[in-house]
Amino acid sequence: MRLVVAEDNALLRDGLIRLLEAHDFTVVAAVDNAVALGTALAEQDADGAVLDVRMPPTFTDEGLKAAIDARAQRPGFPVMVLSQYVEQLYARELLASGEGAVGYLLKDRVARVSEFVEGVRRVLAGGTVIDPEVIATIMAGRNQEPVDRLTPRERDVLALMAEGRSNTAIAAALFVTEKAVAKHTNSIFTKLDLPVAPDDNRRVRAVLAWLRI
Amino acid sequence: MSDSTGLPTAPGPLRLTGYAALQVLLFLPGVLLLVLTLVGGLLTVATIGIPLLLAAMTGVRWIADRHRTLAAATLGHPVPSDRLPTEGMKLFRRLETWARDPMTWRELGWLLVSPILFLFSLLTCLLLVLLVTGAFWWYGTPHIMKLRASLDRAFLSTGHTERLEHRVEVLTESRAASVDHSATELRRIERDLHDGAQARLVALGMTLGMAEELFTTDPDTALRMIAEARDTTGAVLGDIRDVVRGIHPPVLADRGLTGAVEALALDMAVPVQVTTTLAARPPAPVESAAYFAIAECLANIGKHADADHGWVTLTWREGTLVAEIGDDGRGGADPDSGTGIRGVMRRLAAFDGTMRVSSPLRGPTIITLEIPCALSSPRTTPSSETA
């Protein structure tokens, strides 16, 4: 798996490269600003990108903009966006840039190495990984929505699905069998009126419905 | 101050005579009220004077206000009353404020000279009644009435110097408040960092130190401690994030007021519609003050309003940033209760900003924030902030 890494802090950039390469990813380019990121994405034949939201030259949200631009040029191009803080607004913008193959995580999550690497893998495979903090804010603010039709258990499953976890991982987190999770996911798809489609895609659309996109 | 929009300009002689007639009618009650006020004032030593004074003063203020309106209509520009606010005050506080208010004394002085002013109005009326003087009435009335209105204005409205003095007073007060506010903020930030992030980092160092010692002898415990240390780093970052949000929310730095307010709206439990017509960004301090003010108002909607919908509109007109935050909740919001709203007002005062709350029972609640400021051109140059 060939990745472009963009992060302006040298320590973090080196850490990310080391971490990714230790897990059999190839880092084809490591850049520290949005301009170089644009060039790298255009020139390198990468399978995906891991990038920071804030980067030079303006230190605002150009990482996010670069990700959205890249996905406009190459629809479905997998990007994992890392940030010092997460914002529901940005999660929506990323998700709105195409169905799936996006991740949006707090930088702290990198510390849980195996979960982070699993997240990157899921994004590269077309999945969606949204930070639990974003999910928690949405959860807190939910009423009178189609998601209301879901039972509390189904909501739990949907929240974990939004974090990009597989049925196996969800089963482990909720201490239930995989079969039970499959039953819940099917019931979620029915309640959110999602027609039959490849399972990964339906999972993404369930999350999108939930984020009101 | 708004300009004179809405005031009829240059009323004709007939209308002016109408004003004059009103002034003539109001003359006797005015004199009566003056006498009652003086008697009431003298009798305040005895309890009976107080209700008398209250009633008489209310009357005086009413009569003065009528004359202000008439003078404003005659002159074509506003004659503000500039009284000290007494809304919601207890009886004695109100009396005390009235006594301190220079405008009270102006009004009484004006009543004292009102017999002279009365003559102008009487003359105007008589000129019309005695039809022989018709021509003189036609040409003279505007001049006579303008003279009377100018005199009314001189008595019933503050002069330039007084206004400046008042302005200096307000500025001194708001400067003191903002200095206090920033000192409190710095103390809070220091305490948050000291009790939060710093303490956790010390604990983190200790955990890692112990893990290091146990590494060879008890690798299992060492491993558990390292996992614990990793969780602590997460908590430290959480603490720092909270502190940063309190100083300057990152989304505000990224997206400006519009984006930041949209982000706030998204986090609300009730759907909040954001409409904005801001073409450019206000100066950073104004942006920040407005953001925190709006955040506080939205938080109140979430906590108290029991609303189904909320809305925020952001506009900039005639040199003023106007933010309106509304909800269809139960209303009855009281700006005097709750420290949050008062804090918002203090923050806004530093920019000459104002806050109006309209919240009848059963709603809707509409809070209007106004901050005078200039808008910059959209920012494209790099800022000096770091990631």
Coordinates of C-alpha atoms in Angstrom, one line a residue:
Chain A
M1 CA 0.0 0.0 0.0
R2 CA 1.5 3.3 -1.1
L3 CA 0.8 6.4 0.9
V4 CA 1.5 10.1 0.9
V5 CA 2.0 11.6 4.3
A6 CA 1.5 15.3 5.0
E7 CA 2.3 16.8 8.4
D8 CA 4.1 20.0 9.1
N9 CA 5.5 19.0 12.5
A10 CA 8.8 17.1 11.8
L11 CA 8.6 14.9 14.9
L12 CA 5.0 13.8 14.2
R13 CA 5.8 13.3 10.5
D14 CA 8.7 11.0 11.3
G15 CA 6.7 9.2 13.9
L16 CA 3.9 8.6 11.4
I17 CA 6.3 7.4 8.7
R18 CA 7.9 5.0 11.1
L19 CA 4.6 3.7 12.4
L20 CA 3.2 3.2 8.9
E21 CA 6.3 1.6 7.5
A22 CA 6.4 -0.8 10.5
H23 CA 3.0 -2.0 9.4
D24 CA 3.9 -2.7 5.8
F25 CA 2.8 0.5 4.2
T26 CA 5.1 2.3 1.8
V27 CA 5.4 6.0 2.3
V28 CA 6.0 7.4 -1.3
A29 CA 6.1 11.0 -0.3
A30 CA 6.3 12.9 3.0
V31 CA 5.5 16.6 2.8
D32 CA 5.2 19.5 5.2
N33 CA 2.9 22.0 3.4
A34 CA -0.2 22.1 1.3
V35 CA 1.5 23.2 -1.9
A36 CA 3.9 20.2 -1.8
L37 CA 1.0 18.0 -0.9
G38 CA -0.8 19.0 -4.1
T39 CA 2.2 18.3 -6.2
A40 CA 2.8 14.9 -4.4
L41 CA -0.8 13.8 -5.0
A42 CA -0.6 14.8 -8.6
E43 CA 2.8 13.1 -9.3
Q44 CA 2.9 10.1 -7.1
D45 CA 1.0 7.0 -7.9
A46 CA -0.3 6.7 -4.3
D47 CA -3.1 4.5 -3.0
G48 CA -4.1 7.0 -0.4
A49 CA -3.0 9.9 1.8
V50 CA -2.6 10.5 5.5
L51 CA -2.7 14.2 6.3
D52 CA -3.0 16.9 8.9
V53 CA -5.8 19.6 8.8
R54 CA -3.5 22.5 9.7
M55 CA -0.5 23.2 7.5
P56 CA 1.5 26.0 6.1
P57 CA 1.2 28.4 4.4
T58 CA -2.0 29.7 6.2
F59 CA -2.2 27.3 9.1
T60 CA -5.9 27.0 8.9
D61 CA -7.7 24.1 7.2
E62 CA -5.8 23.6 4.0
G63 CA -5.1 20.0 4.7
L64 CA -8.8 19.4 4.7
K65 CA -9.2 21.5 1.5
A66 CA -6.4 19.5 -0.2
A67 CA -8.1 16.3 0.7
I68 CA -11.4 17.4 -0.8
D69 CA -9.6 18.7 -3.9
A70 CA -7.8 15.5 -4.3
R71 CA -11.1 13.6 -4.1
A72 CA -12.6 15.9 -6.6
Q73 CA -9.9 15.0 -9.1
R74 CA -9.8 11.3 -8.2
P75 CA -13.2 10.4 -7.0
G76 CA -13.0 7.9 -4.1
F77 CA -9.3 8.6 -3.5
P78 CA -8.8 7.4 0.1
V79 CA -7.7 10.0 2.6
M80 CA -7.2 9.8 6.3
V81 CA -7.4 13.2 7.9
L82 CA -5.8 13.8 11.3
S83 CA -6.3 16.8 13.5
Q84 CA -5.5 18.3 16.8
Y85 CA -9.2 18.7 17.3
V86 CA -12.2 17.3 15.5
E87 CA -15.2 19.2 14.2
Q88 CA -18.6 17.9 13.0
L89 CA -18.5 20.5 10.2
Y90 CA -15.3 19.1 8.8
A91 CA -16.5 15.5 9.1
R92 CA -19.6 16.4 7.1
E93 CA -17.5 18.2 4.4
L94 CA -15.2 15.2 4.1
L95 CA -18.0 12.7 3.9
A96 CA -19.9 14.9 1.4
S97 CA -16.9 14.6 -0.9
G98 CA -17.9 11.2 -2.1
E99 CA -19.1 7.9 -0.7
G100 CA -16.6 6.5 1.7
A101 CA -12.9 6.0 1.7
V102 CA -12.4 8.8 4.2
G103 CA -11.2 8.9 7.8
Y104 CA -11.2 11.8 10.2
L105 CA -9.5 11.2 13.5
L106 CA -8.0 13.1 16.4
K107 CA -4.2 13.0 16.4
D108 CA -4.3 11.3 19.8
R109 CA -5.8 8.2 18.3
V110 CA -2.5 7.5 16.6
A111 CA -1.3 6.4 20.0
R112 CA -3.5 3.4 19.9
V113 CA -1.4 2.0 17.1
S114 CA -3.3 -1.1 16.1
E115 CA -6.6 0.7 16.0
F116 CA -5.1 3.5 14.0
V117 CA -3.5 1.2 11.5
E118 CA -6.7 -0.8 11.2
G119 CA -8.5 2.5 10.5
V120 CA -6.0 3.4 7.7
R121 CA -6.6 0.0 6.2
R122 CA -10.3 0.4 6.3
V123 CA -10.1 3.8 4.6
L124 CA -7.9 2.4 1.9
A125 CA -10.5 -0.4 1.4
G126 CA -13.2 2.2 0.9
G127 CA -14.5 2.3 4.4
T128 CA -15.4 5.3 6.7
V129 CA -13.7 6.1 9.9
I130 CA -15.0 8.9 12.0
D131 CA -13.6 9.9 15.4
P132 CA -15.6 8.8 18.4
E133 CA -15.6 12.4 19.7
V134 CA -17.5 13.6 16.6
I135 CA -19.9 10.7 17.0
A136 CA -20.4 11.5 20.7
T137 CA -21.5 15.1 19.9
I138 CA -23.9 13.9 17.2
M139 CA -25.3 11.3 19.6
A140 CA -25.8 13.9 22.3
G141 CA -27.7 16.1 19.9
R142 CA -30.0 13.6 18.3
N143 CA -33.8 13.8 18.5
Q144 CA -36.6 13.7 15.9
E145 CA -34.5 12.1 13.2
P146 CA -34.9 8.9 11.2
V147 CA -32.2 7.5 13.5
D148 CA -34.8 7.8 16.2
R149 CA -36.4 4.7 14.9
L150 CA -33.3 2.7 16.0
T151 CA -33.2 1.0 19.3
P152 CA -30.4 2.0 21.8
R153 CA -28.5 -1.2 20.8
E154 CA -28.8 -0.4 17.2
R155 CA -27.5 3.1 17.9
D156 CA -24.5 1.6 19.6
V157 CA -23.8 -0.6 16.6
L158 CA -24.2 2.4 14.2
A159 CA -21.8 4.5 16.3
L160 CA -19.2 1.8 16.1
M161 CA -19.9 1.3 12.4
A162 CA -19.1 5.1 12.0
E163 CA -15.8 4.6 13.7
G164 CA -15.1 2.2 10.8
R165 CA -15.1 -1.1 12.7
S166 CA -15.9 -4.4 11.2
N167 CA -18.7 -6.7 12.5
T168 CA -16.1 -8.7 14.3
A169 CA -14.7 -5.7 16.1
I170 CA -18.2 -4.4 16.9
A171 CA -19.1 -7.8 18.3
A172 CA -16.0 -7.7 20.5
A173 CA -16.7 -4.2 21.7
L174 CA -20.3 -4.9 22.7
F175 CA -19.7 -8.4 24.0
V176 CA -22.2 -10.0 21.7
T177 CA -21.9 -12.6 18.9
E178 CA -21.1 -11.6 15.3
K179 CA -24.4 -13.0 14.3
A180 CA -26.2 -10.6 16.6
V181 CA -24.3 -7.7 15.1
A182 CA -25.2 -8.8 11.6
K183 CA -28.8 -8.9 12.7
H184 CA -28.6 -5.4 14.1
T185 CA -26.9 -4.0 11.0
N186 CA -29.6 -5.5 8.7
S187 CA -32.2 -3.9 10.9
I188 CA -30.4 -0.6 10.7
F189 CA -30.3 -0.7 6.9
T190 CA -34.0 -1.5 6.8
K191 CA -35.0 1.3 9.2
L192 CA -32.9 3.8 7.4
D193 CA -34.4 2.7 4.1
L194 CA -31.1 1.7 2.5
P195 CA -31.6 -0.6 -0.5
V196 CA -29.6 -3.7 -1.0
A197 CA -26.0 -2.9 -2.1
P198 CA -22.5 -4.2 -1.4
D199 CA -22.3 -4.3 2.4
D200 CA -19.4 -1.8 2.7
N201 CA -21.3 0.8 0.7
R202 CA -24.4 0.4 2.8
R203 CA -22.4 0.9 5.9
V204 CA -21.1 4.2 4.6
R205 CA -24.5 5.3 3.6
A206 CA -25.9 4.5 7.0
V207 CA -23.3 6.7 8.6
L208 CA -24.0 9.4 6.1
A209 CA -27.7 9.3 6.8
W210 CA -26.8 9.6 10.4
L211 CA -24.6 12.7 9.9
R212 CA -27.6 14.3 8.0
I213 CA -25.6 14.5 4.7
Chain B
M1 CA -27.4 57.0 17.4
S2 CA -29.8 56.6 14.5
D3 CA -30.5 59.4 12.2
S4 CA -33.8 61.2 11.8
T5 CA -35.5 58.6 9.7
G6 CA -39.2 58.3 10.3
L7 CA -39.6 61.8 11.6
P8 CA -41.8 64.0 9.5
T9 CA -39.7 66.9 8.2
A10 CA -41.0 70.5 8.2
P11 CA -44.6 70.2 9.3
G12 CA -47.0 72.8 8.0
P13 CA -48.3 75.7 10.0
L14 CA -51.6 73.9 10.7
R15 CA -49.9 70.9 12.2
L16 CA -47.5 73.2 14.1
T17 CA -50.6 75.0 15.6
G18 CA -51.9 71.6 16.6
Y19 CA -48.6 71.0 18.5
A20 CA -49.0 74.4 20.0
A21 CA -52.5 73.6 21.2
L22 CA -51.2 70.5 22.8
Q23 CA -48.5 72.4 24.5
V24 CA -51.1 74.9 25.8
L25 CA -53.2 72.1 27.2
L26 CA -50.2 70.5 28.8
F27 CA -49.1 73.8 30.5
L28 CA -51.4 73.7 33.5
P29 CA -50.8 70.1 34.4
G30 CA -47.1 70.8 34.1
V31 CA -47.2 73.6 36.5
L32 CA -49.3 71.6 38.9
L33 CA -46.8 68.7 38.7
L34 CA -43.9 71.0 39.4
V35 CA -45.6 72.3 42.5
L36 CA -46.5 68.7 43.6
T37 CA -42.9 67.6 43.0
L38 CA -41.5 70.5 45.1
V39 CA -44.0 69.8 47.9
G40 CA -43.3 66.0 47.6
G41 CA -39.6 66.7 47.7
L42 CA -39.9 68.9 50.8
L43 CA -42.1 66.3 52.5
T44 CA -39.7 63.3 51.8
V45 CA -38.6 63.7 55.4
A46 CA -42.1 62.6 56.3
T47 CA -43.2 59.3 54.7
I48 CA -46.2 60.9 53.0
G49 CA -43.8 62.8 50.6
I50 CA -42.4 59.7 49.0
P51 CA -45.5 58.4 47.2
L52 CA -46.4 61.9 46.3
L53 CA -42.9 62.5 44.8
L54 CA -43.1 59.2 42.9
A55 CA -46.4 60.1 41.3
A56 CA -45.5 63.7 40.6
M57 CA -42.1 62.8 39.1
T58 CA -43.7 60.1 36.9
G59 CA -46.0 62.8 35.6
V60 CA -43.2 65.3 35.0
R61 CA -41.3 62.7 33.0
W62 CA -44.4 61.9 31.0
I63 CA -45.0 65.6 30.2
A64 CA -41.4 66.2 29.3
D65 CA -41.4 63.2 27.0
R66 CA -44.5 64.5 25.2
H67 CA -42.7 67.8 24.7
R68 CA -39.6 66.0 23.5
T69 CA -41.7 64.3 20.8
L70 CA -43.3 67.5 19.8
A71 CA -39.9 69.3 19.6
A72 CA -38.4 66.5 17.6
A73 CA -41.3 66.6 15.2
T74 CA -40.9 70.4 14.8
L75 CA -37.2 70.4 14.4
G76 CA -37.0 67.3 12.2
H77 CA -34.3 65.6 14.3
P78 CA -34.5 63.6 17.5
V79 CA -34.5 65.0 21.0
P80 CA -33.2 62.1 23.1
S81 CA -34.1 62.0 26.8
D82 CA -30.7 60.5 27.9
R83 CA -32.0 59.5 31.3
L84 CA -30.2 57.1 33.6
P85 CA -31.9 53.7 33.3
T86 CA -34.1 52.8 36.2
E87 CA -35.9 49.7 34.8
G88 CA -36.4 47.0 37.3
M89 CA -35.1 49.0 40.2
K90 CA -36.5 49.0 43.7
L91 CA -38.5 52.0 44.8
F92 CA -35.9 53.8 46.8
R93 CA -33.1 53.0 44.4
R94 CA -35.3 54.5 41.7
L95 CA -35.9 57.7 43.7
E96 CA -32.1 57.9 44.4
T97 CA -31.3 57.5 40.7
W98 CA -33.8 60.1 39.7
A99 CA -32.3 62.5 42.2
R100 CA -28.8 61.8 40.9
D101 CA -29.8 62.1 37.2
P102 CA -29.0 65.6 35.8
M103 CA -31.9 65.1 33.4
T104 CA -34.4 65.2 36.3
W105 CA -33.1 68.7 37.3
R106 CA -33.1 69.8 33.7
E107 CA -36.8 68.8 33.5
L108 CA -37.7 70.6 36.6
G109 CA -35.8 73.7 35.4
W110 CA -37.6 73.5 32.2
L111 CA -41.0 73.4 34.0
L112 CA -39.9 76.5 35.9
V113 CA -39.4 78.5 32.7
S114 CA -42.4 76.8 31.1
P115 CA -44.6 79.9 31.5
I116 CA -42.4 81.7 29.0
L117 CA -42.4 78.8 26.6
F118 CA -46.2 78.6 27.1
L119 CA -46.5 82.1 25.7
F120 CA -45.0 81.1 22.4
S121 CA -47.5 78.3 22.0
L122 CA -50.4 80.5 23.1
L123 CA -49.4 83.1 20.6
T124 CA -49.4 80.6 17.8
C125 CA -52.9 79.4 18.7
L126 CA -54.2 83.0 19.1
L127 CA -52.8 84.0 15.7
L128 CA -54.9 81.3 14.1
V129 CA -58.0 82.1 16.1
L130 CA -57.9 85.8 15.4
L131 CA -58.4 85.4 11.7
V132 CA -57.2 88.9 10.9
T133 CA -53.7 87.9 11.7
G134 CA -53.9 85.0 9.2
A135 CA -51.0 86.1 7.1
F136 CA -48.8 86.6 10.1
W137 CA -49.9 83.2 11.4
W138 CA -48.9 81.5 8.1
Y139 CA -45.4 83.0 8.0
G140 CA -44.8 83.3 11.7
T141 CA -45.8 80.0 13.1
P142 CA -42.9 77.9 11.8
H143 CA -40.5 80.5 13.3
I144 CA -42.2 80.8 16.7
M145 CA -42.6 77.0 17.0
K146 CA -39.0 76.4 15.9
L147 CA -37.8 78.8 18.6
R148 CA -40.0 77.1 21.2
A149 CA -38.8 73.6 20.1
S150 CA -35.2 74.7 20.2
L151 CA -35.6 76.0 23.7
D152 CA -37.3 72.8 24.7
R153 CA -34.5 70.9 23.3
A154 CA -31.9 73.0 25.1
F155 CA -33.6 72.2 28.4
L156 CA -34.7 68.6 27.8
S157 CA -31.7 67.1 26.1
T158 CA -28.0 66.8 27.1
G159 CA -25.5 69.2 25.6
H160 CA -22.3 68.3 23.7
T161 CA -20.0 68.5 26.7
E162 CA -22.3 66.5 28.9
R163 CA -22.5 63.8 26.3
L164 CA -18.7 63.7 26.0
E165 CA -18.4 63.4 29.8
H166 CA -20.8 60.6 29.8
R167 CA -18.9 58.9 27.0
V168 CA -15.6 59.2 28.9
E169 CA -17.4 57.7 31.9
V170 CA -18.7 54.7 29.9
L171 CA -15.3 54.2 28.3
T172 CA -13.5 54.2 31.7
E173 CA -15.9 51.7 33.0
S174 CA -15.7 49.4 30.1
R175 CA -12.0 49.6 30.0
A176 CA -11.8 48.7 33.7
A177 CA -14.2 45.8 33.0
S178 CA -12.2 44.4 30.1
V179 CA -8.9 44.7 32.0
D180 CA -10.5 42.8 34.9
H181 CA -11.9 40.3 32.4
S182 CA -8.6 39.6 30.8
A183 CA -6.9 39.2 34.1
T184 CA -9.5 36.7 35.2
E185 CA -9.1 34.9 31.9
L186 CA -5.3 34.6 32.3
R187 CA -5.8 33.3 35.9
R188 CA -8.2 30.7 34.7
I189 CA -5.9 29.6 31.9
E190 CA -3.0 29.4 34.3
R191 CA -5.1 27.3 36.7
D192 CA -6.4 25.0 34.0
L193 CA -3.0 24.3 32.7
H194 CA -1.5 23.9 36.2
D195 CA -4.2 21.6 37.6
G196 CA -4.9 19.8 34.4
A197 CA -2.2 19.2 31.8
Q198 CA 0.8 19.9 34.0
A199 CA -0.3 17.6 36.8
R200 CA -1.1 14.9 34.3
L201 CA 2.3 15.2 32.6
V202 CA 4.0 14.8 36.0
A203 CA 2.0 11.6 36.6
L204 CA 2.8 10.4 33.2
G205 CA 6.5 10.9 33.9
M206 CA 6.2 8.9 37.1
T207 CA 4.3 6.1 35.5
L208 CA 6.9 5.8 32.7
G209 CA 9.7 6.0 35.3
M210 CA 8.2 3.1 37.2
A211 CA 7.6 1.1 34.0
E212 CA 11.3 1.6 33.2
E213 CA 12.3 0.2 36.5
L214 CA 10.0 -2.8 36.2
F215 CA 10.9 -3.5 32.6
T216 CA 13.3 -6.4 33.3
T217 CA 11.9 -7.7 36.5
D218 CA 8.1 -7.5 35.9
P219 CA 7.5 -7.0 32.2
D220 CA 3.7 -7.6 32.6
T221 CA 3.2 -4.8 35.1
A222 CA 5.5 -2.6 33.0
L223 CA 3.4 -3.2 29.9
R224 CA 0.2 -2.3 31.9
M225 CA 1.8 0.9 33.1
I226 CA 2.8 1.9 29.6
A227 CA -0.8 1.3 28.4
E228 CA -1.9 3.5 31.4
A229 CA 0.7 6.1 30.3
R230 CA -0.7 6.2 26.8
D231 CA -4.2 6.8 28.2
T232 CA -2.8 9.6 30.2
T233 CA -1.4 11.3 27.1
G234 CA -4.9 11.2 25.7
A235 CA -6.3 12.9 28.7
V236 CA -3.6 15.6 28.7
L237 CA -4.4 16.4 25.1
G238 CA -8.0 16.6 26.0
D239 CA -7.2 19.1 28.7
I240 CA -5.1 21.2 26.4
R241 CA -7.8 21.1 23.8
D242 CA -10.3 22.4 26.2
V243 CA -8.0 25.3 27.3
V244 CA -7.3 26.2 23.6
R245 CA -11.1 26.2 22.9
G246 CA -11.6 28.6 25.7
I247 CA -8.9 31.0 24.4
H248 CA -9.5 30.9 20.7
P249 CA -11.6 28.2 19.2
P250 CA -9.6 26.5 16.3
V251 CA -12.6 26.5 14.0
L252 CA -12.9 30.3 14.4
A253 CA -9.2 30.6 13.4
D254 CA -9.8 28.4 10.4
R255 CA -13.1 29.5 9.1
G256 CA -13.9 32.9 10.6
L257 CA -17.1 33.8 12.4
T258 CA -19.4 32.4 9.7
G259 CA -17.9 29.0 9.7
A260 CA -17.5 28.9 13.5
V261 CA -21.1 29.8 14.0
E262 CA -22.1 27.1 11.5
A263 CA -20.0 24.6 13.5
L264 CA -21.7 25.8 16.7
A265 CA -25.1 25.3 15.2
L266 CA -24.2 21.7 14.1
D267 CA -23.4 20.8 17.6
M268 CA -26.7 21.9 18.9
A269 CA -29.4 19.4 20.0
V270 CA -32.1 21.4 18.3
P271 CA -31.8 22.3 14.6
V272 CA -30.4 25.8 14.2
Q273 CA -30.6 27.6 10.9
V274 CA -27.6 29.9 10.2
T275 CA -28.1 32.7 7.7
T276 CA -25.2 35.0 7.0
T277 CA -24.6 37.9 4.6
L278 CA -21.1 38.8 5.8
A279 CA -18.9 39.5 2.8
A280 CA -15.7 39.8 4.8
R281 CA -14.3 39.2 8.2
P282 CA -14.6 41.5 11.2
P283 CA -11.4 42.3 13.1
A284 CA -10.2 39.3 15.1
P285 CA -11.1 40.6 18.6
V286 CA -14.6 41.5 17.5
E287 CA -14.9 38.1 15.8
S288 CA -13.9 36.4 19.0
A289 CA -16.2 38.4 21.2
A290 CA -19.1 37.9 18.9
Y291 CA -18.3 34.1 18.7
F292 CA -18.3 33.7 22.5
A293 CA -21.5 35.8 22.8
I294 CA -23.3 33.7 20.2
A295 CA -22.0 30.5 21.8
E296 CA -23.4 31.6 25.1
C297 CA -26.8 32.4 23.7
L298 CA -27.0 29.1 21.8
A299 CA -25.9 27.3 25.0
N300 CA -28.8 29.0 26.8
I301 CA -31.2 27.9 24.1
G302 CA -30.0 24.3 24.6
K303 CA -30.3 24.5 28.4
H304 CA -33.4 26.6 29.1
A305 CA -35.5 27.4 26.0
D306 CA -37.2 24.1 25.4
A307 CA -37.3 25.0 21.7
D308 CA -37.9 23.1 18.5
H309 CA -36.0 25.4 16.3
G310 CA -33.4 28.1 16.5
W311 CA -31.8 30.5 14.1
V312 CA -28.8 32.8 13.9
T313 CA -28.5 35.6 11.4
L314 CA -25.3 37.5 10.9
T315 CA -25.3 40.7 9.0
W316 CA -23.2 43.9 8.7
R317 CA -24.9 47.2 8.0
E318 CA -23.8 50.7 8.4
G319 CA -20.6 49.9 10.3
T320 CA -22.2 47.5 12.7
L321 CA -22.0 43.8 13.0
V322 CA -25.5 42.5 13.9
A323 CA -26.1 39.0 15.2
E324 CA -29.6 37.9 15.9
I325 CA -30.1 34.6 17.9
G326 CA -33.6 33.4 18.2
D327 CA -35.6 30.4 19.2
D328 CA -39.2 29.3 19.3
G329 CA -39.0 28.1 22.9
R330 CA -40.9 29.1 26.0
G331 CA -39.4 32.6 26.3
G332 CA -39.2 34.5 29.6
A333 CA -35.4 34.8 29.4
D334 CA -34.1 37.3 31.9
P335 CA -30.8 39.0 31.0
D336 CA -30.3 39.9 34.7
S337 CA -30.3 36.3 35.9
G338 CA -27.3 34.1 35.1
T339 CA -23.7 35.2 34.9
G340 CA -23.3 34.0 31.4
I341 CA -25.3 36.7 29.8
R342 CA -23.7 39.4 32.0
G343 CA -20.3 38.1 31.0
V344 CA -21.3 38.4 27.4
M345 CA -22.5 42.0 27.9
R346 CA -19.1 42.9 29.6
R347 CA -17.2 41.3 26.7
L348 CA -19.3 43.3 24.2
A349 CA -19.0 46.5 26.2
A350 CA -15.3 46.6 25.5
F351 CA -16.2 47.1 21.8
D352 CA -19.1 49.4 22.4
G353 CA -21.3 46.5 21.6
T354 CA -24.8 46.2 22.9
M355 CA -27.2 43.3 23.6
R356 CA -30.9 43.4 23.5
V357 CA -33.1 40.6 24.8
S358 CA -36.7 40.3 23.7
S359 CA -38.3 37.3 25.4
P360 CA -42.0 37.4 26.2
L361 CA -43.5 34.5 28.0
R362 CA -44.2 31.6 25.6
G363 CA -41.6 33.0 23.3
P364 CA -40.1 33.6 20.9
T365 CA -36.8 34.7 22.4
I366 CA -34.7 37.0 20.2
I367 CA -31.4 38.3 21.3
T368 CA -29.8 41.0 19.2
L369 CA -26.1 41.7 19.5
E370 CA -24.6 44.8 17.8
I371 CA -21.0 45.6 17.6
P372 CA -19.7 48.6 15.7
C373 CA -16.7 47.6 13.5
A374 CA -15.2 47.7 10.1
L375 CA -15.0 44.6 7.9
S376 CA -11.7 43.6 6.4
S377 CA -11.3 42.3 2.9
P378 CA -11.3 38.5 2.9
R379 CA -8.1 37.3 4.3
T380 CA -5.7 35.5 1.9
T381 CA -2.4 36.4 3.5
P382 CA -0.9 33.9 5.9
S383 CA -1.5 34.6 9.6
S384 CA 1.1 34.3 12.3
E385 CA -0.6 31.5 14.1
T386 CA 1.0 28.2 14.5
A387 CA -0.5 24.8 14.3

